[in-house]
Amino acid sequence: MPARLAMLAPPVTSMPLSPQSSDWQLPTGNSCVNNAWPGPRSFPATASRLGISTFIRHCKPIRPNHFHRPRPLLEPRQPTCRYIAPRSAARDPMKTQYLRLNAAFLALVCLFVVFGNLPRFVPIAGSFGNVNASELVIYLCAAPILIKNFKRLITSRAVLFLLAVNAFSLGVGIYHYGLALDSMFYNIRLSAMILSGFAAGVALHWIFRDDITRLTKAYVVTYGAAALFSFVLLVIYPDSTVLWLKLEQMGISFTGDPHQFRLVSTYLDPNFFGTIIVLPILMGTLLIQRSSYFAILLLMVIALLFSFSRSGISLALLAFACVFGLRILSMVTQYQSKHIGVRPAHVYFLLLSPFLVLALIYVFDSQVERVVERFTTTRDDGSALSRLRAFDTGTELIAQHPLLGHGYNFAIRYLFKDGTKVDSSLQMVIMSYGFIGTLVTLVAGSLWAWVISGKLRQLPSPLPYLLFRKLLIYTALTLLWAGHFNQIVFYPFWLLPVLALFFYFDQLCVSLKSPHPFRSPHGTFAHSF
């Protein structure tokens, strides 16, 4: 009888017999077992002492089939609804190599932004004059990424639309002026810049994925380094005419305005620098709760003031007014819906901002007076009067071909012949693409931005939408306001970083449709699935 009972009992190796086991229910108060499980060794003796009927009646199994089908020790894990990231790049050599390629290209883009026009100290002669060496390196290094992401390239509507508009302007220019090699070169250069911006956007998406904080840190640190090198250049050459003479002695043709104690920056133009530095300042407001990045933000603000650029300073004021205005409107909307969300860092920044402004005015008293003088003496300023004459020139050129334009940079011969120029970026766009091309581009860009904003709003993290909104505000104000004073829209050091950010958000929204959009362990958007 004990042997037969032992055969009926569950095997010891298949199911642990312990007091904590939940597979058997023993009646409390049983005098035979003293409220405890007898254990595997006393199992036959206890069963024989109780009797088979009593033992089976008192020890009721929750799962009766355990007597016939022993449960295995290691059961397969039940599937859950949590997101399981694909295999990491460290286990895939090809993916690791591709990530290194993207990281190397982004490093080149950072050096391109930081050093600006300083590579012009390395003269590269050609039929089109001196060309920035770093710009050629960017175009060449973007080719492997474009080849690797050829499918993304041909399926990106934004890239194809921009290239189509530029190709159409090339055809219009050839129709009006024939095969003008210099103008065709600038058109091909713009297409190369668009493709390089797409490559940079894809690289940003591969490296940072959905981590907006790390992306913002990278931009802020890059432009902080550019501001630091600009101050070094100011210390070495406080008079920019000395720098222009130095370049001329080296055989480099570069025409610059005479500036006294102005931060001409590594871009060798304070007005361009003043407009460009506004974007990282706006992005840096997302990192104001971190002391180290707040110091970099303060450095960029001081660099903007030392540029004495009316267009840059006014652009910063307008951009911050729009950002805070939208923030207040959002707070009012949240208050009406009884959902108010204000970060403590924003409150501290608003409370301390007046004291910071007063401290800057006290420390840089003479510089502030000079900035105020730049705005109050516009009528007597030669540069302001030259911009008015350039605006009249642009109006005359637009009137010649108002519908389809002259083609991008095909009117350059007319400008060189008369010794004039066009400073307004908006006029340059209309003059190149006509009212039809400009209107179609603006409508298409607005629809694209509306679609991207709608997708970013649905994500659990608010940072992507906040950064994209600041980018839209900055781009619109640059085109409509600051672009009237400087030819900034087609400037490579402005165009490449801005295009990279736009294409980054484009790839980020495209990745939401794929089954495995996030290969980074830091992905936060995966929780939305």
PDB file of N, CA and C in Angstrom, residues 108-185:
ATOM      1  N   LEU A 108      31.341  65.815 -38.123  1.00  0.00           N
ATOM      2  CA  LEU A 108      31.768  66.744 -39.173  1.00  0.00           C
ATOM      3  C   LEU A 108      30.817  67.934 -39.284  1.00  0.00           C
ATOM      4  N   VAL A 109      29.528  67.674 -39.143  1.00  0.00           N
ATOM      5  CA  VAL A 109      28.553  68.772 -39.182  1.00  0.00           C
ATOM      6  C   VAL A 109      28.775  69.724 -38.011  1.00  0.00           C
ATOM      7  N   CYS A 110      29.068  69.176 -36.843  1.00  0.00           N
ATOM      8  CA  CYS A 110      29.347  70.024 -35.676  1.00  0.00           C
ATOM      9  C   CYS A 110      30.579  70.888 -35.912  1.00  0.00           C
ATOM     10  N   LEU A 111      31.640  70.304 -36.468  1.00  0.00           N
ATOM     11  CA  LEU A 111      32.837  71.089 -36.782  1.00  0.00           C
ATOM     12  C   LEU A 111      32.530  72.141 -37.845  1.00  0.00           C
ATOM     13  N   PHE A 112      31.682  71.798 -38.792  1.00  0.00           N
ATOM     14  CA  PHE A 112      31.277  72.747 -39.826  1.00  0.00           C
ATOM     15  C   PHE A 112      30.568  73.948 -39.213  1.00  0.00           C
ATOM     16  N   VAL A 113      29.716  73.697 -38.219  1.00  0.00           N
ATOM     17  CA  VAL A 113      28.974  74.778 -37.567  1.00  0.00           C
ATOM     18  C   VAL A 113      29.878  75.583 -36.646  1.00  0.00           C
ATOM     19  N   VAL A 114      30.769  74.916 -35.929  1.00  0.00           N
ATOM     20  CA  VAL A 114      31.603  75.601 -34.938  1.00  0.00           C
ATOM     21  C   VAL A 114      32.624  76.511 -35.611  1.00  0.00           C
ATOM     22  N   PHE A 115      33.337  76.003 -36.607  1.00  0.00           N
ATOM     23  CA  PHE A 115      34.429  76.769 -37.210  1.00  0.00           C
ATOM     24  C   PHE A 115      33.959  77.685 -38.326  1.00  0.00           C
ATOM     25  N   GLY A 116      32.773  77.475 -38.848  1.00  0.00           N
ATOM     26  CA  GLY A 116      32.212  78.420 -39.797  1.00  0.00           C
ATOM     27  C   GLY A 116      33.098  78.661 -41.000  1.00  0.00           C
ATOM     28  N   ASN A 117      33.432  79.937 -41.212  1.00  0.00           N
ATOM     29  CA  ASN A 117      34.242  80.338 -42.360  1.00  0.00           C
ATOM     30  C   ASN A 117      35.736  80.297 -42.090  1.00  0.00           C
ATOM     31  N   LEU A 118      36.147  79.843 -40.929  1.00  0.00           N
ATOM     32  CA  LEU A 118      37.580  79.770 -40.644  1.00  0.00           C
ATOM     33  C   LEU A 118      38.333  78.847 -41.598  1.00  0.00           C
ATOM     34  N   PRO A 119      37.728  77.753 -42.093  1.00  0.00           N
ATOM     35  CA  PRO A 119      38.453  76.961 -43.103  1.00  0.00           C
ATOM     36  C   PRO A 119      38.779  77.720 -44.377  1.00  0.00           C
ATOM     37  N   ARG A 120      38.244  78.924 -44.547  1.00  0.00           N
ATOM     38  CA  ARG A 120      38.646  79.729 -45.699  1.00  0.00           C
ATOM     39  C   ARG A 120      40.110  80.144 -45.616  1.00  0.00           C
ATOM     40  N   PHE A 121      40.707  80.003 -44.448  1.00  0.00           N
ATOM     41  CA  PHE A 121      42.138  80.258 -44.349  1.00  0.00           C
ATOM     42  C   PHE A 121      42.933  79.254 -45.181  1.00  0.00           C
ATOM     43  N   VAL A 122      42.277  78.154 -45.571  1.00  0.00           N
ATOM     44  CA  VAL A 122      42.899  77.186 -46.483  1.00  0.00           C
ATOM     45  C   VAL A 122      42.367  77.498 -47.874  1.00  0.00           C
ATOM     46  N   PRO A 123      43.132  78.204 -48.698  1.00  0.00           N
ATOM     47  CA  PRO A 123      42.600  78.633 -49.996  1.00  0.00           C
ATOM     48  C   PRO A 123      42.432  77.460 -50.948  1.00  0.00           C
ATOM     49  N   ILE A 124      41.255  77.389 -51.578  1.00  0.00           N
ATOM     50  CA  ILE A 124      40.972  76.395 -52.613  1.00  0.00           C
ATOM     51  C   ILE A 124      40.531  77.180 -53.839  1.00  0.00           C
ATOM     52  N   ALA A 125      41.441  77.339 -54.771  1.00  0.00           N
ATOM     53  CA  ALA A 125      41.141  78.125 -55.959  1.00  0.00           C
ATOM     54  C   ALA A 125      40.279  77.320 -56.914  1.00  0.00           C
ATOM     55  N   GLY A 126      39.474  78.015 -57.659  1.00  0.00           N
ATOM     56  CA  GLY A 126      38.615  77.345 -58.632  1.00  0.00           C
ATOM     57  C   GLY A 126      37.997  78.368 -59.557  1.00  0.00           C
ATOM     58  N   SER A 127      37.253  77.862 -60.533  1.00  0.00           N
ATOM     59  CA  SER A 127      36.637  78.757 -61.497  1.00  0.00           C
ATOM     60  C   SER A 127      35.524  79.589 -60.886  1.00  0.00           C
ATOM     61  N   PHE A 128      35.039  79.163 -59.696  1.00  0.00           N
ATOM     62  CA  PHE A 128      33.951  79.896 -59.043  1.00  0.00           C
ATOM     63  C   PHE A 128      34.453  80.645 -57.814  1.00  0.00           C
ATOM     64  N   GLY A 129      35.757  80.876 -57.739  1.00  0.00           N
ATOM     65  CA  GLY A 129      36.296  81.593 -56.605  1.00  0.00           C
ATOM     66  C   GLY A 129      36.619  80.668 -55.456  1.00  0.00           C
ATOM     67  N   ASN A 130      36.932  81.269 -54.320  1.00  0.00           N
ATOM     68  CA  ASN A 130      37.304  80.488 -53.149  1.00  0.00           C
ATOM     69  C   ASN A 130      36.079  79.809 -52.549  1.00  0.00           C
ATOM     70  N   VAL A 131      36.203  78.503 -52.264  1.00  0.00           N
ATOM     71  CA  VAL A 131      35.115  77.711 -51.718  1.00  0.00           C
ATOM     72  C   VAL A 131      35.524  77.232 -50.339  1.00  0.00           C
ATOM     73  N   ASN A 132      34.575  77.236 -49.410  1.00  0.00           N
ATOM     74  CA  ASN A 132      34.842  76.748 -48.070  1.00  0.00           C
ATOM     75  C   ASN A 132      35.178  75.261 -48.135  1.00  0.00           C
ATOM     76  N   ALA A 133      36.362  74.902 -47.603  1.00  0.00           N
ATOM     77  CA  ALA A 133      36.804  73.510 -47.684  1.00  0.00           C
ATOM     78  C   ALA A 133      35.879  72.587 -46.906  1.00  0.00           C
ATOM     79  N   SER A 134      35.405  73.029 -45.742  1.00  0.00           N
ATOM     80  CA  SER A 134      34.538  72.176 -44.933  1.00  0.00           C
ATOM     81  C   SER A 134      33.211  71.899 -45.627  1.00  0.00           C
ATOM     82  N   GLU A 135      32.749  72.825 -46.452  1.00  0.00           N
ATOM     83  CA  GLU A 135      31.499  72.605 -47.177  1.00  0.00           C
ATOM     84  C   GLU A 135      31.639  71.466 -48.178  1.00  0.00           C
ATOM     85  N   LEU A 136      32.766  71.396 -48.855  1.00  0.00           N
ATOM     86  CA  LEU A 136      32.999  70.291 -49.784  1.00  0.00           C
ATOM     87  C   LEU A 136      33.086  68.963 -49.048  1.00  0.00           C
ATOM     88  N   VAL A 137      33.697  68.967 -47.868  1.00  0.00           N
ATOM     89  CA  VAL A 137      33.802  67.735 -47.080  1.00  0.00           C
ATOM     90  C   VAL A 137      32.418  67.250 -46.664  1.00  0.00           C
ATOM     91  N   ILE A 138      31.544  68.171 -46.288  1.00  0.00           N
ATOM     92  CA  ILE A 138      30.181  67.796 -45.892  1.00  0.00           C
ATOM     93  C   ILE A 138      29.452  67.133 -47.056  1.00  0.00           C
ATOM     94  N   TYR A 139      29.569  67.709 -48.240  1.00  0.00           N
ATOM     95  CA  TYR A 139      28.880  67.144 -49.401  1.00  0.00           C
ATOM     96  C   TYR A 139      29.388  65.742 -49.721  1.00  0.00           C
ATOM     97  N   LEU A 140      30.689  65.540 -49.633  1.00  0.00           N
ATOM     98  CA  LEU A 140      31.259  64.231 -49.959  1.00  0.00           C
ATOM     99  C   LEU A 140      30.909  63.186 -48.909  1.00  0.00           C
ATOM    100  N   CYS A 141      30.946  63.574 -47.638  1.00  0.00           N
ATOM    101  CA  CYS A 141      30.675  62.607 -46.569  1.00  0.00           C
ATOM    102  C   CYS A 141      29.189  62.289 -46.433  1.00  0.00           C
ATOM    103  N   ALA A 142      28.336  63.120 -46.996  1.00  0.00           N
ATOM    104  CA  ALA A 142      26.900  62.820 -46.955  1.00  0.00           C
ATOM    105  C   ALA A 142      26.516  61.732 -47.947  1.00  0.00           C
ATOM    106  N   ALA A 143      27.365  61.493 -48.945  1.00  0.00           N
ATOM    107  CA  ALA A 143      27.033  60.515 -49.985  1.00  0.00           C
ATOM    108  C   ALA A 143      26.846  59.103 -49.439  1.00  0.00           C
ATOM    109  N   PRO A 144      27.739  58.566 -48.566  1.00  0.00           N
ATOM    110  CA  PRO A 144      27.510  57.196 -48.062  1.00  0.00           C
ATOM    111  C   PRO A 144      26.197  57.045 -47.299  1.00  0.00           C
ATOM    112  N   ILE A 145      25.825  58.059 -46.528  1.00  0.00           N
ATOM    113  CA  ILE A 145      24.569  57.971 -45.776  1.00  0.00           C
ATOM    114  C   ILE A 145      23.375  58.016 -46.719  1.00  0.00           C
ATOM    115  N   LEU A 146      23.470  58.835 -47.758  1.00  0.00           N
ATOM    116  CA  LEU A 146      22.375  58.889 -48.728  1.00  0.00           C
ATOM    117  C   LEU A 146      22.240  57.571 -49.483  1.00  0.00           C
ATOM    118  N   ILE A 147      23.363  56.950 -49.812  1.00  0.00           N
ATOM    119  CA  ILE A 147      23.306  55.655 -50.504  1.00  0.00           C
ATOM    120  C   ILE A 147      22.724  54.589 -49.585  1.00  0.00           C
ATOM    121  N   LYS A 148      23.133  54.611 -48.325  1.00  0.00           N
ATOM    122  CA  LYS A 148      22.625  53.623 -47.376  1.00  0.00           C
ATOM    123  C   LYS A 148      21.129  53.799 -47.141  1.00  0.00           C
ATOM    124  N   ASN A 149      20.658  55.037 -47.175  1.00  0.00           N
ATOM    125  CA  ASN A 149      19.238  55.334 -46.926  1.00  0.00           C
ATOM    126  C   ASN A 149      18.546  55.768 -48.213  1.00  0.00           C
ATOM    127  N   PHE A 150      18.884  55.104 -49.313  1.00  0.00           N
ATOM    128  CA  PHE A 150      18.312  55.495 -50.603  1.00  0.00           C
ATOM    129  C   PHE A 150      16.799  55.300 -50.623  1.00  0.00           C
ATOM    130  N   LYS A 151      16.320  54.248 -49.963  1.00  0.00           N
ATOM    131  CA  LYS A 151      14.880  54.010 -49.926  1.00  0.00           C
ATOM    132  C   LYS A 151      14.170  55.114 -49.161  1.00  0.00           C
ATOM    133  N   ARG A 152      14.763  55.558 -48.057  1.00  0.00           N
ATOM    134  CA  ARG A 152      14.167  56.679 -47.318  1.00  0.00           C
ATOM    135  C   ARG A 152      14.187  57.946 -48.159  1.00  0.00           C
ATOM    136  N   LEU A 153      15.245  58.110 -48.929  1.00  0.00           N
ATOM    137  CA  LEU A 153      15.388  59.322 -49.727  1.00  0.00           C
ATOM    138  C   LEU A 153      14.309  59.419 -50.794  1.00  0.00           C
ATOM    139  N   ILE A 154      14.076  58.322 -51.503  1.00  0.00           N
ATOM    140  CA  ILE A 154      13.113  58.375 -52.606  1.00  0.00           C
ATOM    141  C   ILE A 154      11.670  58.315 -52.115  1.00  0.00           C
ATOM    142  N   THR A 155      11.476  57.996 -50.837  1.00  0.00           N
ATOM    143  CA  THR A 155      10.115  57.982 -50.278  1.00  0.00           C
ATOM    144  C   THR A 155       9.821  59.199 -49.414  1.00  0.00           C
ATOM    145  N   SER A 156      10.794  60.092 -49.257  1.00  0.00           N
ATOM    146  CA  SER A 156      10.582  61.304 -48.467  1.00  0.00           C
ATOM    147  C   SER A 156       9.968  62.377 -49.363  1.00  0.00           C
ATOM    148  N   ARG A 157       8.733  62.711 -49.105  1.00  0.00           N
ATOM    149  CA  ARG A 157       8.049  63.706 -49.923  1.00  0.00           C
ATOM    150  C   ARG A 157       8.658  65.090 -49.746  1.00  0.00           C
ATOM    151  N   ALA A 158       9.143  65.385 -48.550  1.00  0.00           N
ATOM    152  CA  ALA A 158       9.717  66.708 -48.304  1.00  0.00           C
ATOM    153  C   ALA A 158      10.970  66.921 -49.149  1.00  0.00           C
ATOM    154  N   VAL A 159      11.857  65.927 -49.178  1.00  0.00           N
ATOM    155  CA  VAL A 159      13.086  66.056 -49.964  1.00  0.00           C
ATOM    156  C   VAL A 159      12.766  66.131 -51.451  1.00  0.00           C
ATOM    157  N   LEU A 160      11.904  65.247 -51.912  1.00  0.00           N
ATOM    158  CA  LEU A 160      11.564  65.237 -53.334  1.00  0.00           C
ATOM    159  C   LEU A 160      10.900  66.541 -53.756  1.00  0.00           C
ATOM    160  N   PHE A 161      10.086  67.120 -52.884  1.00  0.00           N
ATOM    161  CA  PHE A 161       9.427  68.381 -53.228  1.00  0.00           C
ATOM    162  C   PHE A 161      10.453  69.506 -53.349  1.00  0.00           C
ATOM    163  N   LEU A 162      11.366  69.606 -52.389  1.00  0.00           N
ATOM    164  CA  LEU A 162      12.372  70.668 -52.440  1.00  0.00           C
ATOM    165  C   LEU A 162      13.287  70.517 -53.650  1.00  0.00           C
ATOM    166  N   LEU A 163      13.689  69.292 -53.940  1.00  0.00           N
ATOM    167  CA  LEU A 163      14.538  69.064 -55.111  1.00  0.00           C
ATOM    168  C   LEU A 163      13.786  69.369 -56.401  1.00  0.00           C
ATOM    169  N   ALA A 164      12.494  69.052 -56.441  1.00  0.00           N
ATOM    170  CA  ALA A 164      11.706  69.341 -57.637  1.00  0.00           C
ATOM    171  C   ALA A 164      11.558  70.845 -57.852  1.00  0.00           C
ATOM    172  N   VAL A 165      11.322  71.585 -56.776  1.00  0.00           N
ATOM    173  CA  VAL A 165      11.206  73.044 -56.894  1.00  0.00           C
ATOM    174  C   VAL A 165      12.523  73.654 -57.358  1.00  0.00           C
ATOM    175  N   ASN A 166      13.630  73.161 -56.818  1.00  0.00           N
ATOM    176  CA  ASN A 166      14.929  73.684 -57.220  1.00  0.00           C
ATOM    177  C   ASN A 166      15.245  73.324 -58.670  1.00  0.00           C
ATOM    178  N   ALA A 167      14.890  72.104 -59.085  1.00  0.00           N
ATOM    179  CA  ALA A 167      15.113  71.713 -60.478  1.00  0.00           C
ATOM    180  C   ALA A 167      14.251  72.547 -61.428  1.00  0.00           C
ATOM    181  N   PHE A 168      13.029  72.855 -61.011  1.00  0.00           N
ATOM    182  CA  PHE A 168      12.165  73.704 -61.841  1.00  0.00           C
ATOM    183  C   PHE A 168      12.760  75.101 -61.990  1.00  0.00           C
ATOM    184  N   SER A 169      13.305  75.637 -60.895  1.00  0.00           N
ATOM    185  CA  SER A 169      13.942  76.956 -60.983  1.00  0.00           C
ATOM    186  C   SER A 169      15.168  76.915 -61.890  1.00  0.00           C
ATOM    187  N   LEU A 170      15.869  75.783 -61.902  1.00  0.00           N
ATOM    188  CA  LEU A 170      17.008  75.636 -62.812  1.00  0.00           C
ATOM    189  C   LEU A 170      16.547  75.683 -64.264  1.00  0.00           C
ATOM    190  N   GLY A 171      15.449  74.995 -64.556  1.00  0.00           N
ATOM    191  CA  GLY A 171      14.923  75.046 -65.918  1.00  0.00           C
ATOM    192  C   GLY A 171      14.456  76.437 -66.310  1.00  0.00           C
ATOM    193  N   VAL A 172      13.828  77.149 -65.379  1.00  0.00           N
ATOM    194  CA  VAL A 172      13.386  78.519 -65.662  1.00  0.00           C
ATOM    195  C   VAL A 172      14.584  79.424 -65.920  1.00  0.00           C
ATOM    196  N   GLY A 173      15.639  79.263 -65.121  1.00  0.00           N
ATOM    197  CA  GLY A 173      16.827  80.084 -65.325  1.00  0.00           C
ATOM    198  C   GLY A 173      17.508  79.804 -66.649  1.00  0.00           C
ATOM    199  N   ILE A 174      17.585  78.539 -67.036  1.00  0.00           N
ATOM    200  CA  ILE A 174      18.183  78.202 -68.333  1.00  0.00           C
ATOM    201  C   ILE A 174      17.331  78.760 -69.471  1.00  0.00           C
ATOM    202  N   TYR A 175      16.017  78.762 -69.299  1.00  0.00           N
ATOM    203  CA  TYR A 175      15.133  79.311 -70.330  1.00  0.00           C
ATOM    204  C   TYR A 175      15.355  80.814 -70.504  1.00  0.00           C
ATOM    205  N   HIS A 176      15.583  81.525 -69.396  1.00  0.00           N
ATOM    206  CA  HIS A 176      15.749  82.981 -69.480  1.00  0.00           C
ATOM    207  C   HIS A 176      17.169  83.382 -69.856  1.00  0.00           C
ATOM    208  N   TYR A 177      18.171  82.700 -69.315  1.00  0.00           N
ATOM    209  CA  TYR A 177      19.552  83.173 -69.437  1.00  0.00           C
ATOM    210  C   TYR A 177      20.478  82.184 -70.134  1.00  0.00           C
ATOM    211  N   GLY A 178      19.968  81.029 -70.534  1.00  0.00           N
ATOM    212  CA  GLY A 178      20.838  80.063 -71.179  1.00  0.00           C
ATOM    213  C   GLY A 178      21.668  79.285 -70.162  1.00  0.00           C
ATOM    214  N   LEU A 179      22.701  78.617 -70.655  1.00  0.00           N
ATOM    215  CA  LEU A 179      23.551  77.788 -69.798  1.00  0.00           C
ATOM    216  C   LEU A 179      24.588  78.666 -69.099  1.00  0.00           C
ATOM    217  N   ALA A 180      24.171  79.359 -68.068  1.00  0.00           N
ATOM    218  CA  ALA A 180      25.080  80.175 -67.258  1.00  0.00           C
ATOM    219  C   ALA A 180      25.717  79.279 -66.200  1.00  0.00           C
ATOM    220  N   LEU A 181      26.999  78.975 -66.370  1.00  0.00           N
ATOM    221  CA  LEU A 181      27.644  77.979 -65.515  1.00  0.00           C
ATOM    222  C   LEU A 181      27.703  78.414 -64.062  1.00  0.00           C
ATOM    223  N   ASP A 182      27.960  79.691 -63.819  1.00  0.00           N
ATOM    224  CA  ASP A 182      28.061  80.140 -62.432  1.00  0.00           C
ATOM    225  C   ASP A 182      26.715  80.006 -61.712  1.00  0.00           C
ATOM    226  N   SER A 183      25.630  80.371 -62.385  1.00  0.00           N
ATOM    227  CA  SER A 183      24.308  80.237 -61.765  1.00  0.00           C
ATOM    228  C   SER A 183      23.916  78.775 -61.608  1.00  0.00           C
ATOM    229  N   MET A 184      24.242  77.941 -62.583  1.00  0.00           N
ATOM    230  CA  MET A 184      23.960  76.513 -62.472  1.00  0.00           C
ATOM    231  C   MET A 184      24.741  75.887 -61.325  1.00  0.00           C
ATOM    232  N   PHE A 185      25.954  76.374 -61.099  1.00  0.00           N
ATOM    233  CA  PHE A 185      26.751  75.866 -59.982  1.00  0.00           C
ATOM    234  C   PHE A 185      26.067  76.157 -58.649  1.00  0.00           C
TER     235      PHE A 185
END
